[in-house]
Amino acid sequence: MSTSRGDLEQYSRIDFDPLVGLPRPPPCQGGTAARPKSGEQLGEIEQSSESANEESGWEEDLCHAICVNNWNDTKAILDQHPNALTAGIRIQHGSRTALHVAAQFGNITIVKELLELLPPEFLLTVDSHGDTALAMACWYNGNTEIAKCLINKNSDIVTIPNEVHFLPVTLAFQSDFKEMGRYLYSVTPLGCFTALSGSELLRFCFQAQCFDIALDLLRQREELLFVPSGHGDETKNTPLHQIATLNTVILSPSELIFWKRWIYDYINIPSTTAINHVSVDIQQDRSQGDQVKLTESGHGLLLRFIPSIDNFVGVKKIQELKLLHAQVHDLLILVCKNARKAYNEGTVIGEALRLAAKEGNVEFLLQVSKAIPEIFLDELMVDCFTEALVYRQDRFFNLIHGLRFKHGLVTGTEADENTLIHTAAMKAPDQILNRIYAPTLQMQRELQWFKEVESLMPPRFKGLRNKNGLTAKELFRESHRELMKEGEKWIKDTASSCSVVGTLIVTIMFAVAFTVPGGNDQNLGYPLFIKQPFFKVFIFSTIISFLSSSTSILMFLAILTSQYSEEKFLKSLPTKLILGLCFLFTSIVSMMIAFLSTTYLMLNHTNYSWGLLPIMILASVPIFLFVLSQLPLLLHTYVSTYGNLFDRNVEPWP
């Protein structure tokens, strides 16, 4: 794909950008172009404004005409007041030219007409806030056509930063205008990306999940990995630190449902070095949307004939997700390539590893450990696994089982004489616990973590006391006292509510068992419908409902009368809750079946047989509502109790 470059043809050497096929100007000599000083520019604008403001009211009329995209009125005002073309239009918080206002509102027609009247150098004019017209478009509307028009008129405009030193391409990604950002990146000289501006661009590319742009820039400027942006803690705000947390912004393949995971495993994607395959084709009509051109497997052949399947199963989104994972993997390779340099320079790689542990980024640790295996001789690894333990990152912590020298990690002590098991005994941060369904399951999860770490510790370490004189068990009991009370209250309330439902079902089914549909034979005493097939369904469903509801009541009663010690939250209480919910669900389903079979026996041979279907539909509503309200609880409790949170079958590493 190509496009006319206008003034850009003056360059003697033009390289084609791998992103969108647009010619990229040669690198800037000495970084970004000198940004016009706001004061000087505004002084000239105000002088023009004073001379042009002989007749009051034109500024307001001109601004209104531009805002409503009325070129005829705009042209009439400019003809009547020639200086208005370059004069500053006073607005609430400053002053802007007509071109700035048109670019801000995304009025491409007026922008094109104004560019015909303005000299190229005027495009470098900044408003009272230090923004060019291109910066306004990048910040407010992301209109790529406006950007193309401005750049074709004067290509230097892409090199003018605003007052906070953000280039137009950075502003576009900051505003999440990815199409414009990709285009501006393709026409911005590489030399414009200085240490600060390059780091800021990478920060917003990571936030916008435009990893292909970040990957392309880092491949050419690897030193940007360690340059902090101008915001936040400089020791924790480099692209390296942002890469360490990328797993938190991308859906993991393990989180996909089974059939999407199957598509993910078998679908093909292009090499991440061929970035043009995933770029936005800015020459296409906007109605066609962004086209992600991926090499397709057998699913792709099917999609050519049945496009609607793509929307139904989300193949395109799965392709994009897999491509994002591939790009993140290549970013990690870049990190490994430069990891030793960062390690030798001090704290940069250490802070990044701690951040990866906090966010559970297993891949980051594995890749860095391959590049710097001696890092495990440092106390840094103790800090990393401690951080993973504090924030309950199970996938990261599981790696400790594969370490060849894990004994040194689990037996270390901190400055306050806390061992690893003391750390496990402390309550997890609220933002971690709140991800778990209920207080009872939160308490269970805390116990699971404590037991897991306890199993790693040598016996003599389990009774050690910290500087406060507390053993790990005493610290656990003290720090989880409130959570234990909340868990006890929650499971008691749940058991009480469910036992009320179970009691009602027992009462109903006991009465139904002696009130059979159709009545009994007056002579023999047998039910009149005893030979009907559905009568057997009625009898068995009634018995099952009565017995299962009775059992569920016993389970909930066992919960209410249980001893609420810490150990009970680990298996006993959750198991009773699972059994109680399962039996209660069975009793409700059986009761509905008994009701439907009775209705069928009574109405099947009457003139009201047409009502069977509506009754069946209505009878399914209580079942659906119960499933909707209680099934998530049942599933969460089962997975939390019998799922494999910790995996000890980890391959030895590093």
XYZ file of C-alpha atoms in Angstrom:
654
model
C 0.000 0.000 0.000
C 1.326 3.473 -0.778
C 0.201 7.021 -0.529
C 1.290 10.349 -1.937
C 3.630 12.133 0.369
C 3.626 15.672 -1.122
C 6.402 17.545 0.595
C 7.948 14.321 1.898
C 9.250 13.565 -1.588
C 12.042 16.069 -0.974
C 13.929 13.474 1.054
C 16.739 11.858 -0.871
C 16.295 8.530 0.894
C 12.878 7.191 1.816
C 12.373 3.913 3.663
C 9.064 2.110 3.600
C 7.685 1.527 7.038
C 6.892 -2.086 7.878
C 3.687 -1.109 9.649
C 1.463 0.346 6.975
C 3.678 0.516 3.918
C 3.942 4.308 4.130
C 7.263 5.986 3.396
C 8.979 6.856 6.650
C 11.119 9.994 6.631
C 14.792 9.567 7.457
C 15.617 9.898 11.138
C 15.565 13.376 12.603
C 18.960 14.897 12.973
C 19.167 15.787 16.621
C 15.754 14.584 17.765
C 12.468 16.408 17.466
C 12.116 19.652 15.650
C 12.308 22.800 17.708
C 8.848 23.435 19.090
C 7.604 26.983 18.524
C 7.451 28.887 21.780
C 3.881 29.366 22.859
C 4.448 32.916 23.999
C 6.029 34.058 20.736
C 3.421 32.360 18.597
C 0.553 33.689 20.656
C 2.050 37.152 20.587
C 1.941 37.098 16.824
C -1.569 35.663 16.926
C -2.803 38.299 19.335
C -1.298 41.086 17.205
C -3.098 39.672 14.197
C -6.212 39.335 16.330
C -6.105 42.987 17.373
C -5.787 44.178 13.806
C -8.474 41.803 12.654
C -10.868 42.646 15.440
C -11.832 46.063 14.173
C -15.354 44.810 13.743
C -16.471 42.958 16.828
C -18.223 39.605 16.688
C -16.334 37.888 13.877
C -14.447 35.570 16.252
C -17.627 34.091 17.692
C -19.220 33.771 14.252
C -16.100 32.155 12.792
C -15.789 29.691 15.663
C -19.474 28.740 15.367
C -19.250 28.256 11.594
C -16.227 25.972 11.966
C -17.793 23.980 14.789
C -20.940 23.223 12.743
C -18.799 22.407 9.679
C -20.252 25.236 7.554
C -17.557 26.140 5.030
C -19.661 28.717 3.184
C -20.096 30.858 6.297
C -16.473 30.279 7.254
C -15.290 31.411 3.812
C -17.506 34.490 3.946
C -16.032 35.555 7.290
C -12.486 34.953 6.064
C -13.148 36.993 2.927
C -14.509 39.835 5.020
C -11.669 39.608 7.578
C -8.513 38.332 5.809
C -6.433 38.417 8.992
C -8.862 36.003 10.645
C -7.195 33.141 8.770
C -4.117 33.331 11.001
C -5.496 35.265 13.953
C -6.181 33.737 17.324
C -9.789 32.970 18.183
C -10.320 33.680 21.849
C -11.957 30.777 23.652
C -12.703 30.138 27.308
C -9.241 28.952 28.314
C -6.976 30.552 25.739
C -6.620 31.187 22.047
C -6.598 28.971 18.945
C -6.471 29.541 15.219
C -9.209 28.538 12.811
C -7.138 25.521 11.766
C -6.844 24.390 15.387
C -10.611 24.598 15.889
C -11.359 22.714 12.658
C -8.867 19.980 13.573
C -10.291 19.743 17.090
C -13.841 19.176 15.806
C -12.677 16.762 13.101
C -14.152 18.796 10.235
C -12.077 17.442 7.365
C -13.734 19.623 4.711
C -12.841 22.879 6.456
C -9.345 21.609 7.261
C -8.682 20.903 3.579
C -9.987 24.308 2.526
C -7.927 26.119 5.160
C -4.793 24.244 4.123
C -5.248 25.558 0.585
C -5.056 29.093 1.975
C -2.267 28.646 4.527
C 1.500 28.444 3.948
C 3.201 25.204 5.086
C 5.163 26.896 7.876
C 1.952 28.080 9.545
C 1.090 24.476 10.436
C 3.841 24.589 13.053
C 1.930 27.298 14.950
C 0.913 26.285 18.447
C -2.066 27.561 20.405
C -2.009 29.089 23.863
C -1.595 25.594 25.363
C 1.332 24.697 23.120
C -0.574 22.332 20.804
C -0.385 22.182 17.027
C -3.440 21.472 14.897
C -2.225 17.874 14.545
C -2.021 17.547 18.323
C -5.631 18.729 18.565
C -6.772 16.055 16.122
C -4.767 13.395 17.968
C -6.250 14.342 21.312
C -9.895 14.995 20.444
C -11.070 12.876 17.499
C -8.355 10.640 16.017
C -9.279 11.547 12.425
C -6.575 9.937 10.305
C -7.598 11.833 7.173
C -6.956 15.149 8.922
C -3.539 13.900 10.006
C -2.693 12.912 6.430
C -3.718 16.312 5.093
C -1.647 18.174 7.673
C 1.409 15.988 7.166
C 1.215 16.228 3.380
C 1.232 20.011 3.757
C 4.168 20.081 6.182
C 5.781 16.854 7.320
C 7.653 18.599 10.141
C 4.422 18.829 12.123
C 4.821 15.226 13.314
C 8.029 16.212 15.106
C 6.520 19.039 17.182
C 5.852 17.966 20.793
C 3.395 19.695 23.057
C 4.249 21.459 26.299
C 4.642 18.169 28.184
C 6.919 16.834 25.428
C 4.402 14.385 23.955
C 4.738 13.829 20.217
C 1.523 13.647 18.146
C 1.904 9.872 17.831
C 2.097 9.620 21.626
C -1.046 11.717 22.024
C -2.905 9.457 19.581
C -2.079 6.296 21.533
C -2.782 8.061 24.825
C -6.289 8.825 23.536
C -6.629 5.214 22.297
C -6.865 6.255 18.628
C -4.959 3.229 17.390
C -5.513 3.774 13.671
C -4.160 7.310 13.793
C -1.355 6.218 16.110
C -0.200 3.538 13.693
C -0.256 5.984 10.808
C 1.666 8.654 12.720
C 4.229 6.105 13.865
C 4.843 5.159 10.252
C 5.595 8.764 9.236
C 7.454 9.938 12.347
C 11.251 9.838 11.925
C 12.913 7.335 14.229
C 15.270 10.008 15.522
C 12.348 11.873 17.060
C 11.952 9.137 19.639
C 14.408 10.374 22.205
C 14.824 8.659 25.544
C 11.880 10.426 27.181
C 9.535 10.619 24.184
C 10.286 7.018 23.215
C 9.593 5.776 26.738
C 6.318 7.709 26.880
C 5.247 6.279 23.521
C 5.981 2.756 24.727
C 3.981 3.370 27.906
C 0.857 4.308 25.979
C 1.384 1.544 23.397
C 1.356 -0.991 26.215
C -1.793 0.561 27.669
C -3.497 0.455 24.246
C -2.253 -3.139 23.680
C -0.488 -2.081 20.482
C 2.375 -4.445 21.165
C 3.402 -4.570 17.506
C 4.306 -0.868 17.614
C 6.199 -1.296 20.883
C 8.003 -4.336 19.506
C 9.015 -2.528 16.319
C 10.373 0.471 18.237
C 12.241 -1.626 20.798
C 13.863 -3.719 18.088
C 15.377 -0.526 16.729
C 15.985 1.215 20.068
C 16.651 -1.483 22.666
C 18.049 1.061 25.111
C 14.509 2.396 25.619
C 13.756 -0.690 27.719
C 15.423 0.917 30.720
C 14.378 4.552 30.268
C 11.773 5.705 32.814
C 8.833 7.750 31.619
C 8.188 11.152 33.081
C 5.444 9.893 35.396
C 5.542 7.962 38.654
C 8.458 6.286 40.394
C 11.393 6.240 37.989
C 12.626 2.933 39.403
C 9.310 1.227 38.609
C 8.074 2.972 35.467
C 10.285 1.821 32.625
C 9.087 -0.227 29.621
C 10.801 -3.180 31.294
C 8.462 -2.879 34.283
C 5.444 -2.535 32.016
C 6.403 -5.720 30.166
C 6.600 -7.465 33.541
C 2.889 -6.746 34.104
C 1.514 -7.437 30.609
C -0.101 -10.698 31.718
C -2.615 -8.661 33.728
C -4.029 -6.896 30.644
C -4.242 -9.907 28.316
C -6.626 -12.800 28.699
C -4.723 -16.004 29.395
C -5.402 -18.991 27.077
C -6.243 -21.048 30.158
C -9.172 -18.694 30.830
C -10.806 -19.515 27.483
C -13.663 -22.002 27.407
C -12.757 -25.386 25.948
C -13.883 -24.866 22.357
C -12.210 -21.462 22.130
C -9.061 -23.023 23.573
C -9.219 -25.663 20.838
C -9.419 -22.950 18.160
C -6.581 -21.087 19.888
C -4.335 -24.163 19.804
C -4.854 -24.935 16.120
C -5.159 -21.537 14.477
C -2.116 -20.084 12.728
C -0.742 -16.564 12.973
C 2.013 -14.815 11.024
C 5.447 -14.133 12.387
C 5.545 -11.086 14.606
C 8.355 -9.722 12.462
C 5.798 -9.239 9.680
C 4.000 -6.446 11.459
C 2.287 -5.327 8.277
C -0.040 -8.312 8.620
C -1.721 -6.771 11.614
C -1.553 -3.098 10.730
C -4.542 -0.957 9.982
C -5.066 -0.318 6.287
C -5.764 3.397 6.431
C -6.584 3.574 2.731
C -9.618 1.348 3.124
C -13.081 2.756 3.581
C -13.887 3.189 7.259
C -17.016 1.115 6.877
C -14.912 -1.931 6.165
C -13.375 -1.699 9.617
C -9.929 -2.744 10.719
C -8.821 -5.870 8.890
C -6.506 -8.221 10.739
C -4.875 -10.190 7.943
C -3.742 -13.400 9.523
C -2.563 -16.619 7.989
C -5.479 -18.952 8.526
C -5.755 -22.650 9.155
C -8.628 -24.853 8.028
C -11.031 -22.608 9.940
C -10.021 -19.723 7.679
C -11.097 -21.609 4.557
C -14.493 -22.147 6.102
C -14.790 -18.486 7.034
C -14.362 -17.478 3.401
C -17.608 -19.243 2.595
C -19.523 -18.589 5.804
C -18.419 -15.189 7.172
C -21.125 -15.165 9.827
C -19.416 -18.046 11.652
C -16.573 -15.690 12.506
C -18.911 -13.435 14.462
C -20.577 -16.408 16.131
C -17.501 -18.245 17.416
C -15.163 -15.233 17.596
C -12.346 -16.733 15.517
C -10.989 -13.305 14.629
C -10.763 -12.253 18.274
C -9.016 -15.519 19.134
C -6.532 -14.879 16.318
C -5.853 -11.408 17.658
C -5.429 -12.786 21.180
C -2.930 -15.393 20.033
C -1.033 -12.759 18.084
C -0.887 -10.557 21.194
C 0.598 -13.481 23.124
C 3.187 -14.022 20.385
C 4.129 -10.349 20.470
C 4.453 -10.408 24.266
C 6.690 -13.464 23.925
C 8.932 -11.571 21.504
C 9.028 -8.653 23.924
C 10.238 -11.067 26.598
C 12.964 -12.266 24.234
C 14.087 -8.659 23.871
C 14.110 -8.377 27.652
C 16.289 -11.474 27.950
C 18.644 -10.115 25.328
C 19.237 -7.074 27.520
C 18.635 -8.625 30.937
C 22.303 -9.035 31.844
C 22.926 -5.357 31.212
C 20.065 -4.464 33.517
C 21.277 -6.949 36.140
C 24.766 -5.475 36.118
C 23.376 -1.956 36.482
C 21.605 -2.720 39.740
C 17.978 -2.475 40.791
C 16.162 -2.221 37.438
C 15.802 -5.937 36.754
C 15.216 -6.627 40.448
C 12.250 -4.284 40.659
C 10.875 -5.726 37.420
C 11.095 -9.277 38.788
C 9.358 -8.271 42.006
C 6.618 -6.649 39.965
C 6.309 -9.794 37.825
C 5.966 -11.858 40.999
C 3.301 -9.518 42.346
C 1.306 -9.819 39.104
C 1.958 -13.542 38.642
C 3.928 -13.215 35.396
C 5.521 -16.663 35.275
C 6.868 -16.306 31.740
C 8.832 -13.196 32.664
C 10.659 -14.999 35.470
C 11.374 -18.079 33.343
C 12.789 -16.057 30.458
C 14.963 -13.894 32.712
C 16.227 -16.942 34.609
C 17.409 -18.466 31.329
C 19.390 -15.329 30.549
C 20.764 -14.865 34.094
C 20.775 -18.233 35.910
C 23.074 -16.849 38.631
C 20.282 -14.533 39.728
C 19.085 -17.347 42.001
C 22.209 -16.930 44.092
C 20.910 -13.484 45.010
C 18.438 -12.633 47.764
C 16.313 -11.247 44.949
C 14.722 -14.658 44.415
C 13.651 -14.805 48.049
C 12.006 -11.421 47.596
C 10.243 -12.584 44.422
C 8.700 -15.692 45.944
C 7.802 -13.763 49.079
C 6.034 -11.198 46.890
C 4.195 -13.983 45.052
C 3.143 -15.424 48.406
C 1.916 -12.083 49.740
C -0.255 -11.509 46.667
C -1.300 -15.183 46.434
C 0.018 -15.792 42.911
C -0.252 -19.577 42.829
C 1.157 -20.125 39.312
C 4.245 -18.135 40.201
C 4.659 -19.726 43.624
C 4.316 -23.224 42.161
C 7.677 -22.694 40.461
C 9.340 -23.112 43.844
C 8.711 -26.860 43.581
C 10.955 -27.032 40.511
C 13.909 -25.184 42.008
C 16.966 -27.324 42.565
C 17.876 -25.355 45.680
C 14.521 -24.365 47.127
C 15.702 -25.211 50.655
C 17.561 -21.911 50.861
C 14.466 -20.006 49.821
C 12.029 -21.541 52.288
C 14.351 -21.360 55.289
C 15.371 -17.729 54.925
C 14.307 -15.075 57.419
C 13.500 -11.396 56.983
C 14.631 -8.418 59.039
C 11.685 -8.835 61.427
C 12.572 -12.538 61.850
C 9.545 -13.626 59.837
C 10.035 -16.861 57.942
C 8.189 -17.795 54.771
C 5.472 -19.502 56.800
C 4.984 -16.317 58.836
C 4.396 -14.487 55.555
C 1.818 -17.107 54.572
C 0.112 -16.635 57.939
C -0.576 -12.968 57.230
C -3.902 -12.072 55.682
C -3.807 -11.460 51.941
C -4.582 -7.949 50.647
C -8.272 -7.186 50.311
C -8.053 -6.755 46.530
C -6.849 -10.365 46.316
C -9.430 -11.813 48.697
C -12.284 -9.971 47.014
C -11.746 -12.055 43.887
C -12.997 -15.089 45.825
C -16.732 -15.748 45.968
C -17.560 -15.611 49.680
C -15.909 -15.052 53.093
C -16.029 -18.768 53.882
C -14.151 -19.606 50.698
C -11.741 -16.746 51.372
C -10.923 -18.287 54.730
C -10.557 -21.670 53.067
C -8.131 -20.242 50.495
C -6.020 -18.644 53.206
C -5.820 -21.997 54.996
C -4.822 -23.729 51.770
C -1.946 -21.297 51.282
C -0.829 -21.707 54.880
C -0.883 -25.510 54.643
C 1.004 -25.452 51.343
C 3.834 -23.329 52.717
C 3.846 -25.333 55.949
C 4.442 -28.502 53.934
C 7.581 -26.944 52.447
C 9.125 -25.988 55.777
C 11.427 -28.279 57.762
C 9.816 -29.286 61.086
C 12.144 -27.146 63.206
C 11.048 -23.977 61.379
C 7.333 -24.448 62.022
C 7.572 -23.429 65.667
C 9.906 -20.460 65.224
C 8.778 -17.151 66.647
C 9.161 -13.757 65.008
C 10.294 -10.586 66.766
C 6.777 -10.196 68.197
C 7.048 -13.612 69.828
C 4.410 -15.238 67.608
C 4.592 -18.585 65.888
C 3.131 -18.896 62.403
C -0.090 -20.521 63.664
C -0.576 -17.843 66.291
C -0.001 -15.140 63.698
C -2.491 -16.814 61.345
C -5.161 -16.970 64.049
C -4.620 -13.338 65.003
C -4.580 -11.900 61.471
C -7.610 -13.907 60.308
C -9.854 -13.412 63.330
C -12.226 -11.001 61.574
C -12.290 -13.012 58.346
C -13.157 -16.132 60.322
C -16.116 -14.355 61.936
C -17.329 -13.176 58.536
C -16.973 -16.684 57.102
C -18.891 -18.209 60.008
C -21.711 -15.689 59.651
C -21.937 -16.148 55.885
C -22.128 -19.937 55.902
C -24.648 -19.900 58.773
C -26.879 -17.466 56.895
C -26.607 -19.555 53.735
C -27.404 -22.775 55.584
C -30.380 -21.162 57.338
C -31.855 -19.856 54.087
C -31.432 -23.157 52.284
C -32.796 -25.184 55.206
C -36.017 -23.131 55.092
C -36.462 -24.099 51.443
C -35.677 -27.729 52.241
C -38.209 -27.766 55.098
C -40.957 -26.438 52.829
C -40.218 -29.126 50.254
C -40.288 -31.875 52.910
C -43.664 -30.642 54.143
C -45.132 -30.477 50.649
C -43.831 -33.843 49.491
C -44.956 -35.579 52.688
C -48.505 -34.359 52.059
C -48.362 -35.216 48.351
C -47.327 -38.791 49.102
C -50.726 -39.418 50.729
C -52.768 -37.359 48.259
C -52.307 -39.181 44.967
C -53.673 -37.662 41.736
C -57.085 -39.000 40.663
C -57.889 -40.420 44.084
C -58.245 -44.073 45.114
C -60.612 -46.868 44.155
C -63.436 -46.886 46.730
C -63.548 -50.673 46.863
C -59.912 -51.755 46.607
C -58.181 -48.639 47.883
C -55.661 -48.591 45.038
C -54.915 -45.363 43.145
C -57.007 -45.031 40.005
C -53.963 -44.136 37.854
C -51.759 -46.936 39.184
C -51.425 -48.500 35.714
C -50.484 -45.243 34.028
C -46.721 -44.878 33.191
C -46.654 -41.319 34.499
C -48.019 -42.465 37.850
C -44.773 -44.347 38.430
C -42.881 -41.172 37.537
C -44.978 -39.333 40.107
C -44.282 -41.899 42.847
C -40.515 -42.088 42.284
C -40.051 -38.326 41.929
C -42.043 -37.756 45.130
C -39.897 -40.235 47.050
C -36.651 -38.792 45.660
C -37.719 -35.238 46.439
C -38.732 -36.112 49.994
C -35.541 -38.038 50.771
C -33.144 -35.562 49.135
C -34.737 -32.542 50.828
C -34.573 -34.355 54.174
C -30.887 -35.079 53.597
C -30.193 -31.473 52.624
C -31.826 -30.294 55.866
C -29.538 -32.610 57.829
C -26.478 -31.223 56.002
C -27.457 -27.627 56.698
C -28.239 -28.528 60.312
C -24.751 -30.012 60.597
C -23.330 -26.705 59.381
C -25.359 -24.708 61.906
C -24.242 -26.891 64.818
C -20.639 -27.302 63.693
C -17.599 -26.273 65.696
C -16.118 -23.287 63.853
C -12.404 -23.832 64.233
C -9.881 -22.892 61.545
C -9.475 -26.461 60.345
C -13.224 -26.851 59.734
C -13.077 -24.215 57.000
C -10.587 -26.260 55.017
C -12.744 -29.289 54.097
C -15.532 -30.044 56.543
C -17.780 -26.994 56.203
C -17.387 -26.574 52.407
C -18.090 -30.290 51.852
C -21.286 -30.123 53.919
C -22.350 -27.053 51.960
C -21.709 -28.833 48.649
C -23.740 -31.878 49.717
C -26.562 -29.745 51.079
C -26.839 -27.725 47.867
C -26.689 -30.839 45.676
C -29.459 -32.591 47.600
C -31.536 -29.417 47.698
C -31.190 -28.993 43.952
C -32.191 -32.645 43.445
C -35.254 -32.205 45.648
C -36.429 -29.125 43.729
C -36.027 -30.841 40.354
C -37.811 -33.954 41.625
C -40.638 -31.871 43.066
C -41.147 -30.150 39.690
C -41.178 -33.544 37.953
C -43.794 -34.805 40.417
C -45.887 -31.707 39.768
C -45.655 -32.096 35.981
C -46.489 -35.802 36.092
C -49.555 -35.038 38.239
C -50.643 -32.341 35.819
C -50.214 -34.708 32.890
C -52.309 -37.414 34.563
C -55.103 -34.959 35.325
C -55.263 -33.101 31.986
C -54.049 -35.544 29.355
C -57.496 -36.955 28.482
C -59.474 -33.759 28.944
C -60.214 -30.701 26.851
C -57.447 -28.856 28.688
C -54.564 -30.930 27.346
C -53.403 -27.871 25.397
C -52.282 -26.351 28.688
C -49.622 -28.976 29.335
C -46.874 -27.186 27.399
C -47.346 -23.764 29.050
C -47.452 -25.435 32.452
C -44.202 -27.289 31.727
C -42.538 -24.045 30.676
C -43.724 -22.218 33.778
C -42.676 -25.101 36.012
C -39.122 -24.820 34.706
C -38.855 -21.198 35.902
C -38.194 -22.067 39.597
C -35.542 -24.556 38.562
C -33.900 -21.993 36.306
C -33.943 -19.323 39.008
C -32.454 -21.671 41.577
C -29.704 -22.736 39.197
C -29.009 -19.115 38.334
C -28.682 -18.127 41.990
C -27.039 -21.167 43.570
C -25.075 -22.941 40.843
C -22.212 -20.380 40.874
C -21.901 -20.912 44.629
C -21.900 -24.679 44.198
C -19.277 -24.591 41.435
C -17.024 -22.128 43.243
C -17.197 -24.156 46.436
C -16.453 -27.431 44.655
C -13.526 -26.033 42.663
C -12.114 -24.277 45.713
C -12.367 -27.432 47.835
C -11.372 -30.164 45.409
C -9.566 -28.266 42.665
C -5.792 -28.388 42.325
C -4.660 -24.937 43.365
C -1.043 -25.985 43.782
C 0.903 -28.032 41.266
C 3.957 -29.831 42.567
C 4.754 -31.554 39.279
C 6.993 -28.754 38.046
C 9.954 -29.503 35.809
C 13.328 -28.722 37.385
C 14.644 -25.281 36.544
C 16.554 -23.104 35.840
